[in-house]
mmCIF file of C-alpha atoms in Angstrom:
data_model
loop_
_atom_site.group_PDB
_atom_site.id
_atom_site.type_symbol
_atom_site.label_atom_id
_atom_site.label_comp_id
_atom_site.label_asym_id
_atom_site.label_seq_id
_atom_site.Cartn_x
_atom_site.Cartn_y
_atom_site.Cartn_z
ATOM 1 C CA MET A 1 0.119 -0.046 0.075
ATOM 2 C CA ASN A 2 1.131 3.626 -0.867
ATOM 3 C CA TYR A 3 0.317 5.674 2.015
ATOM 4 C CA TYR A 4 -0.307 9.640 1.187
ATOM 5 C CA PRO A 5 2.412 11.722 3.367
ATOM 6 C CA VAL A 6 0.890 14.587 5.142
ATOM 7 C CA ASN A 7 1.549 16.731 8.146
ATOM 8 C CA LEU A 8 -1.304 17.333 10.399
ATOM 9 C CA LYS A 9 -2.175 20.309 12.363
ATOM 10 C CA ILE A 10 -3.642 19.129 15.948
ATOM 11 C CA LYS A 11 -2.898 22.099 17.835
ATOM 12 C CA ASP A 12 -5.701 22.473 20.315
ATOM 13 C CA ARG A 13 -7.952 19.390 18.724
ATOM 14 C CA PRO A 14 -9.342 16.876 21.046
ATOM 15 C CA CYS A 15 -7.095 13.386 20.568
ATOM 16 C CA LEU A 16 -8.102 10.299 22.313
ATOM 17 C CA VAL A 17 -5.284 7.731 23.200
ATOM 18 C CA VAL A 18 -6.993 4.341 24.492
ATOM 19 C CA GLY A 19 -4.380 2.733 26.580
ATOM 20 C CA GLY A 20 -2.189 4.051 29.137
ATOM 21 C CA GLY A 21 1.058 1.462 29.189
ATOM 22 C CA LYS A 22 4.501 2.244 27.765
ATOM 23 C CA VAL A 23 3.328 2.374 24.319
ATOM 24 C CA GLY A 24 0.516 4.680 25.062
ATOM 25 C CA THR A 25 2.486 6.819 27.087
ATOM 26 C CA ARG A 26 4.910 7.377 24.180
ATOM 27 C CA LYS A 27 1.763 8.220 21.828
ATOM 28 C CA VAL A 28 0.654 10.515 24.496
ATOM 29 C CA LYS A 29 3.914 12.525 24.635
ATOM 30 C CA GLY A 30 3.924 12.890 20.607
ATOM 31 C CA LEU A 31 0.569 14.433 20.642
ATOM 32 C CA MET A 32 1.636 16.742 23.566
ATOM 33 C CA GLN A 33 4.751 18.002 21.441
ATOM 34 C CA CYS A 34 2.119 19.350 18.918
ATOM 35 C CA ASP A 35 -0.071 20.773 21.109
ATOM 36 C CA ALA A 36 -3.291 18.746 21.111
ATOM 37 C CA ARG A 37 -5.804 18.522 23.791
ATOM 38 C CA VAL A 38 -5.106 14.987 24.901
ATOM 39 C CA VAL A 39 -7.489 12.554 26.868
ATOM 40 C CA VAL A 40 -6.361 8.932 28.136
ATOM 41 C CA VAL A 41 -8.918 5.899 28.497
ATOM 42 C CA SER A 42 -7.584 3.355 30.660
ATOM 43 C CA PRO A 43 -8.135 1.606 33.991
ATOM 44 C CA VAL A 44 -4.668 1.586 34.540
ATOM 45 C CA VAL A 45 -2.069 4.292 33.478
ATOM 46 C CA SER A 46 1.643 4.532 33.659
ATOM 47 C CA LEU A 47 3.416 7.131 36.294
ATOM 48 C CA ALA A 48 3.937 9.441 33.599
ATOM 49 C CA ILE A 49 0.461 9.484 32.242
ATOM 50 C CA GLU A 50 -0.792 9.761 36.115
ATOM 51 C CA ARG A 51 1.477 12.680 36.692
ATOM 52 C CA LEU A 52 0.524 14.478 33.651
ATOM 53 C CA ALA A 53 -3.038 14.221 34.524
ATOM 54 C CA GLY A 54 -2.273 15.269 38.115
ATOM 55 C CA GLN A 55 -0.830 18.249 36.735
ATOM 56 C CA GLY A 56 -3.701 19.024 34.618
ATOM 57 C CA ARG A 57 -2.121 18.821 31.299
ATOM 58 C CA ILE A 58 -4.103 16.198 29.896
ATOM 59 C CA VAL A 59 -7.416 14.405 30.911
ATOM 60 C CA TRP A 60 -7.591 10.715 32.314
ATOM 61 C CA LYS A 61 -10.669 8.772 32.301
ATOM 62 C CA LYS A 62 -10.086 5.881 34.546
ATOM 63 C CA LYS A 63 -12.305 3.471 32.997
ATOM 64 C CA ASP A 64 -12.637 0.405 30.205
ATOM 65 C CA TYR A 65 -13.025 1.458 26.474
ATOM 66 C CA ASP A 66 -16.627 2.313 25.505
ATOM 67 C CA PRO A 67 -17.586 3.216 21.793
ATOM 68 C CA SER A 68 -19.181 6.658 22.986
ATOM 69 C CA ASP A 69 -15.592 7.434 24.179
ATOM 70 C CA LEU A 70 -14.890 8.442 20.470
ATOM 71 C CA ASP A 71 -17.564 11.215 20.321
ATOM 72 C CA GLY A 72 -16.100 14.491 19.852
ATOM 73 C CA PHE A 73 -12.679 13.482 19.198
ATOM 74 C CA PHE A 74 -10.631 14.520 15.913
ATOM 75 C CA LEU A 75 -8.326 11.394 15.965
ATOM 76 C CA VAL A 76 -7.721 8.174 18.228
ATOM 77 C CA ILE A 77 -4.885 6.095 18.817
ATOM 78 C CA GLY A 78 -5.697 2.692 20.338
ATOM 79 C CA SER A 79 -2.634 0.994 22.330
ATOM 80 C CA THR A 80 -4.220 -1.408 24.812
ATOM 81 C CA SER A 81 -2.635 -5.002 25.424
ATOM 82 C CA ASN A 82 -6.303 -6.524 24.063
ATOM 83 C CA GLN A 83 -6.366 -6.814 20.638
ATOM 84 C CA ASP A 84 -9.953 -7.499 20.398
ATOM 85 C CA VAL A 85 -10.594 -4.019 22.078
ATOM 86 C CA ASN A 86 -8.017 -2.494 19.648
ATOM 87 C CA TRP A 87 -9.962 -3.738 16.569
ATOM 88 C CA GLN A 88 -13.239 -2.805 18.207
ATOM 89 C CA ILE A 89 -11.773 0.956 18.338
ATOM 90 C CA SER A 90 -10.808 0.561 14.797
ATOM 91 C CA ARG A 91 -14.278 -0.498 13.872
ATOM 92 C CA ASP A 92 -16.207 2.071 15.707
ATOM 93 C CA ALA A 93 -13.753 4.962 14.518
ATOM 94 C CA GLU A 94 -14.384 3.775 10.729
ATOM 95 C CA GLU A 95 -17.862 4.163 11.558
ATOM 96 C CA LYS A 96 -17.574 7.660 12.766
ATOM 97 C CA GLY A 97 -15.365 8.777 9.951
ATOM 98 C CA MET A 98 -12.395 9.422 12.198
ATOM 99 C CA ILE A 99 -8.793 9.176 11.558
ATOM 100 C CA CYS A 100 -7.194 6.008 13.541
ATOM 101 C CA ASN A 101 -4.153 4.288 14.419
ATOM 102 C CA ILE A 102 -3.787 1.099 16.292
ATOM 103 C CA ALA A 103 -0.235 0.875 17.404
ATOM 104 C CA ASP A 104 1.391 -2.210 15.566
ATOM 105 C CA VAL A 105 -1.762 -3.018 13.702
ATOM 106 C CA PRO A 106 -1.220 -1.221 10.416
ATOM 107 C CA ASP A 107 -4.132 -3.266 8.758
ATOM 108 C CA ALA A 108 -6.231 -1.461 11.638
ATOM 109 C CA CYS A 109 -5.192 1.729 11.075
ATOM 110 C CA ASN A 110 -6.103 4.478 8.465
ATOM 111 C CA PHE A 111 -2.957 6.359 9.053
ATOM 112 C CA ILE A 112 0.378 5.406 10.461
ATOM 113 C CA LEU A 113 2.888 7.057 12.620
ATOM 114 C CA PRO A 114 6.324 7.441 10.856
ATOM 115 C CA SER A 115 9.547 7.298 13.007
ATOM 116 C CA VAL A 116 10.340 11.019 13.992
ATOM 117 C CA ILE A 117 13.612 13.396 14.406
ATOM 118 C CA ARG A 118 12.707 16.891 15.591
ATOM 119 C CA ARG A 119 15.093 19.807 15.671
ATOM 120 C CA GLY A 120 12.820 22.922 16.611
ATOM 121 C CA PRO A 121 10.499 23.497 13.383
ATOM 122 C CA LEU A 122 12.214 20.766 11.549
ATOM 123 C CA THR A 123 10.802 17.281 11.208
ATOM 124 C CA VAL A 124 12.269 14.422 9.497
ATOM 125 C CA THR A 125 10.453 11.392 9.184
ATOM 126 C CA VAL A 126 11.076 7.797 8.045
ATOM 127 C CA SER A 127 8.381 5.384 7.049
ATOM 128 C CA THR A 128 8.391 1.836 5.541
ATOM 129 C CA SER A 129 4.645 1.935 5.077
ATOM 130 C CA GLY A 130 3.936 -0.025 7.945
ATOM 131 C CA GLN A 131 6.275 -3.132 6.628
ATOM 132 C CA SER A 132 9.027 -2.838 8.939
ATOM 133 C CA PRO A 133 8.667 -0.526 11.928
ATOM 134 C CA ALA A 134 11.927 -1.944 13.659
ATOM 135 C CA PHE A 135 13.908 -0.821 10.272
ATOM 136 C CA SER A 136 12.018 2.752 10.131
ATOM 137 C CA LYS A 137 13.709 3.122 14.063
ATOM 138 C CA SER A 138 16.937 1.664 12.736
ATOM 139 C CA LEU A 139 17.013 4.405 10.072
ATOM 140 C CA ARG A 140 15.731 7.012 12.245
ATOM 141 C CA ARG A 141 18.836 6.328 14.793
ATOM 142 C CA GLN A 142 21.104 6.611 11.941
ATOM 143 C CA MET A 143 19.841 9.946 10.576
ATOM 144 C CA ASP A 144 19.927 11.175 14.333
ATOM 145 C CA SER A 145 23.371 12.225 14.409
ATOM 146 C CA MET A 146 22.864 13.949 10.664
ATOM 147 C CA PHE A 147 20.670 16.528 12.270
ATOM 148 C CA GLY A 148 22.337 18.443 14.944
ATOM 149 C CA PRO A 149 20.698 21.698 17.008
ATOM 150 C CA GLU A 150 22.478 23.671 14.444
ATOM 151 C CA TYR A 151 19.165 23.034 12.155
ATOM 152 C CA GLU A 152 17.088 24.363 14.976
ATOM 153 C CA MET A 153 19.201 27.784 15.053
ATOM 154 C CA PHE A 154 19.269 28.024 10.955
ATOM 155 C CA LEU A 155 15.525 27.743 10.710
ATOM 156 C CA SER A 156 14.914 30.280 13.470
ATOM 157 C CA ILE A 157 16.937 32.597 11.656
ATOM 158 C CA MET A 158 15.443 31.829 8.123
ATOM 159 C CA GLY A 159 12.048 31.967 9.591
ATOM 160 C CA GLY A 160 12.551 35.242 11.137
ATOM 161 C CA ILE A 161 13.891 36.812 8.135
ATOM 162 C CA ARG A 162 11.059 35.459 6.203
ATOM 163 C CA LYS A 163 8.621 37.109 8.442
ATOM 164 C CA THR A 164 10.431 40.289 8.262
ATOM 165 C CA LEU A 165 10.498 40.651 4.494
ATOM 166 C CA LEU A 166 7.089 39.754 4.375
ATOM 167 C CA ALA A 167 6.138 42.253 6.745
ATOM 168 C CA GLU A 168 7.906 44.798 4.814
ATOM 169 C CA ALA A 169 5.749 43.603 1.537
ATOM 170 C CA HIS A 170 8.706 42.412 -0.387
ATOM 171 C CA ASP A 171 7.675 40.524 -3.568
ATOM 172 C CA HIS A 172 7.705 36.814 -3.062
ATOM 173 C CA GLU A 173 9.927 36.258 -5.982
ATOM 174 C CA ALA A 174 12.489 38.583 -4.911
ATOM 175 C CA HIS A 175 13.192 36.708 -1.583
ATOM 176 C CA LYS A 176 14.322 33.523 -3.704
ATOM 177 C CA PRO A 177 17.812 34.918 -4.648
ATOM 178 C CA LEU A 178 18.177 36.399 -0.643
ATOM 179 C CA PHE A 179 17.676 32.933 0.874
ATOM 180 C CA GLU A 180 19.805 31.215 -1.826
ATOM 181 C CA ALA A 181 22.727 34.011 -1.067
ATOM 182 C CA ILE A 182 22.287 33.160 2.630
ATOM 183 C CA ILE A 183 22.335 29.532 2.434
ATOM 184 C CA LYS A 184 24.894 29.199 -0.314
ATOM 185 C CA GLY A 185 26.666 31.781 2.081
ATOM 186 C CA GLY A 186 27.364 29.047 4.444
ATOM 187 C CA LEU A 187 24.739 29.942 7.092
ATOM 188 C CA LEU A 188 24.164 26.263 8.438
ATOM 189 C CA GLU A 189 27.813 25.370 8.731
ATOM 190 C CA LEU A 190 28.150 28.746 10.708
ATOM 191 C CA CYS A 191 25.052 27.642 12.918
ATOM 192 C CA ARG A 192 27.128 24.378 13.497
ATOM 193 C CA THR A 193 30.331 26.123 15.045
ATOM 194 C CA GLY A 194 28.218 28.806 16.720
ATOM 195 C CA ASP A 195 30.143 31.925 14.772
ATOM 196 C CA LEU A 196 27.679 34.666 15.577
ATOM 197 C CA GLU A 197 30.029 37.193 14.485
ATOM 198 C CA ALA A 198 30.282 35.279 11.001
ATOM 199 C CA ILE A 199 26.558 35.150 10.716
ATOM 200 C CA ASP A 200 26.152 38.860 11.356
ATOM 201 C CA SER A 201 28.480 39.525 8.579
ATOM 202 C CA LEU A 202 26.482 37.361 6.187
ATOM 203 C CA LEU A 203 23.241 38.616 6.932
ATOM 204 C CA PHE A 204 24.753 42.230 6.869
ATOM 205 C CA SER A 205 26.308 41.465 3.244
ATOM 206 C CA VAL A 206 23.023 39.927 1.775
ATOM 207 C CA LEU A 207 20.505 41.856 3.376
ATOM 208 C CA GLY A 208 22.295 44.985 4.717
ATOM 209 C CA GLU A 209 21.324 46.889 8.256
ATOM 210 C CA GLY A 210 19.042 45.738 10.715
ATOM 211 C CA TYR A 211 19.529 41.648 10.269
ATOM 212 C CA SER A 212 21.142 39.881 12.712
ATOM 213 C CA CYS A 213 20.919 36.413 14.610
ATOM 214 C CA ALA A 214 20.432 38.161 17.852
ATOM 215 C CA ARG A 215 17.441 39.457 16.312
ATOM 216 C CA TYR A 216 16.156 35.955 15.594
ATOM 217 C CA ILE A 217 17.362 33.679 18.468
ATOM 218 C CA ASP A 218 16.873 33.800 22.190
ATOM 219 C CA ASP A 219 19.822 33.921 24.373
ATOM 220 C CA LYS A 220 19.033 30.242 25.644
ATOM 221 C CA GLU A 221 19.427 28.983 22.268
ATOM 222 C CA ASP A 222 22.800 31.198 21.704
ATOM 223 C CA GLN A 223 24.251 29.737 24.913
ATOM 224 C CA GLU A 224 23.443 26.461 24.119
ATOM 225 C CA LEU A 225 25.257 27.055 21.031
ATOM 226 C CA LYS A 226 28.215 28.320 22.465
ATOM 227 C CA ASN A 227 28.707 25.895 25.185
ATOM 228 C CA ALA A 228 28.133 22.760 22.304
#
């Protein structure tokens, strides 16, 4: 099966996780990283989920799954240890037209979750279309060392410059050679080495006065790169 790759915006959307064990905990944390409103249905949960619920960051319903639990949710992830329950979640979600993922059961899903590398706004995903999740994770580990914290700094600067230029009503097509010049000028490598003076020099040479890394990265990120 060929899957249609897509990035979902789930910020502030209600998302349900059925099952509160080790796998369910991973799913909860993944949803929280994207600012979803997470509800967990499970009679027993991990200490991490219990702690998050106690802090008011998620909602935990201490109960067994019922089809009515799906009402009002954007998506559901099933991660219980009972495969009969997992398949029931899948069937119920299909009837309601919901998007549904069942952990480790691709045939019960209408979307699957790839292995993910995150560096700030950079998201790199690896998928084998459900054929070998283990190999997908292996590839992710191999790629993990390829993408360091410099990518987050690089994208913070590039994104900040883009917003500034758009606010100044520059023509979109006029931006392209500017960004290409910044990239060809080695901004990513300068972020890797943490050479802030050289970054400022590059931005000045391409964009002129008023553009500096201090404008687009916070002190915490700056200090982390200096200490790297």
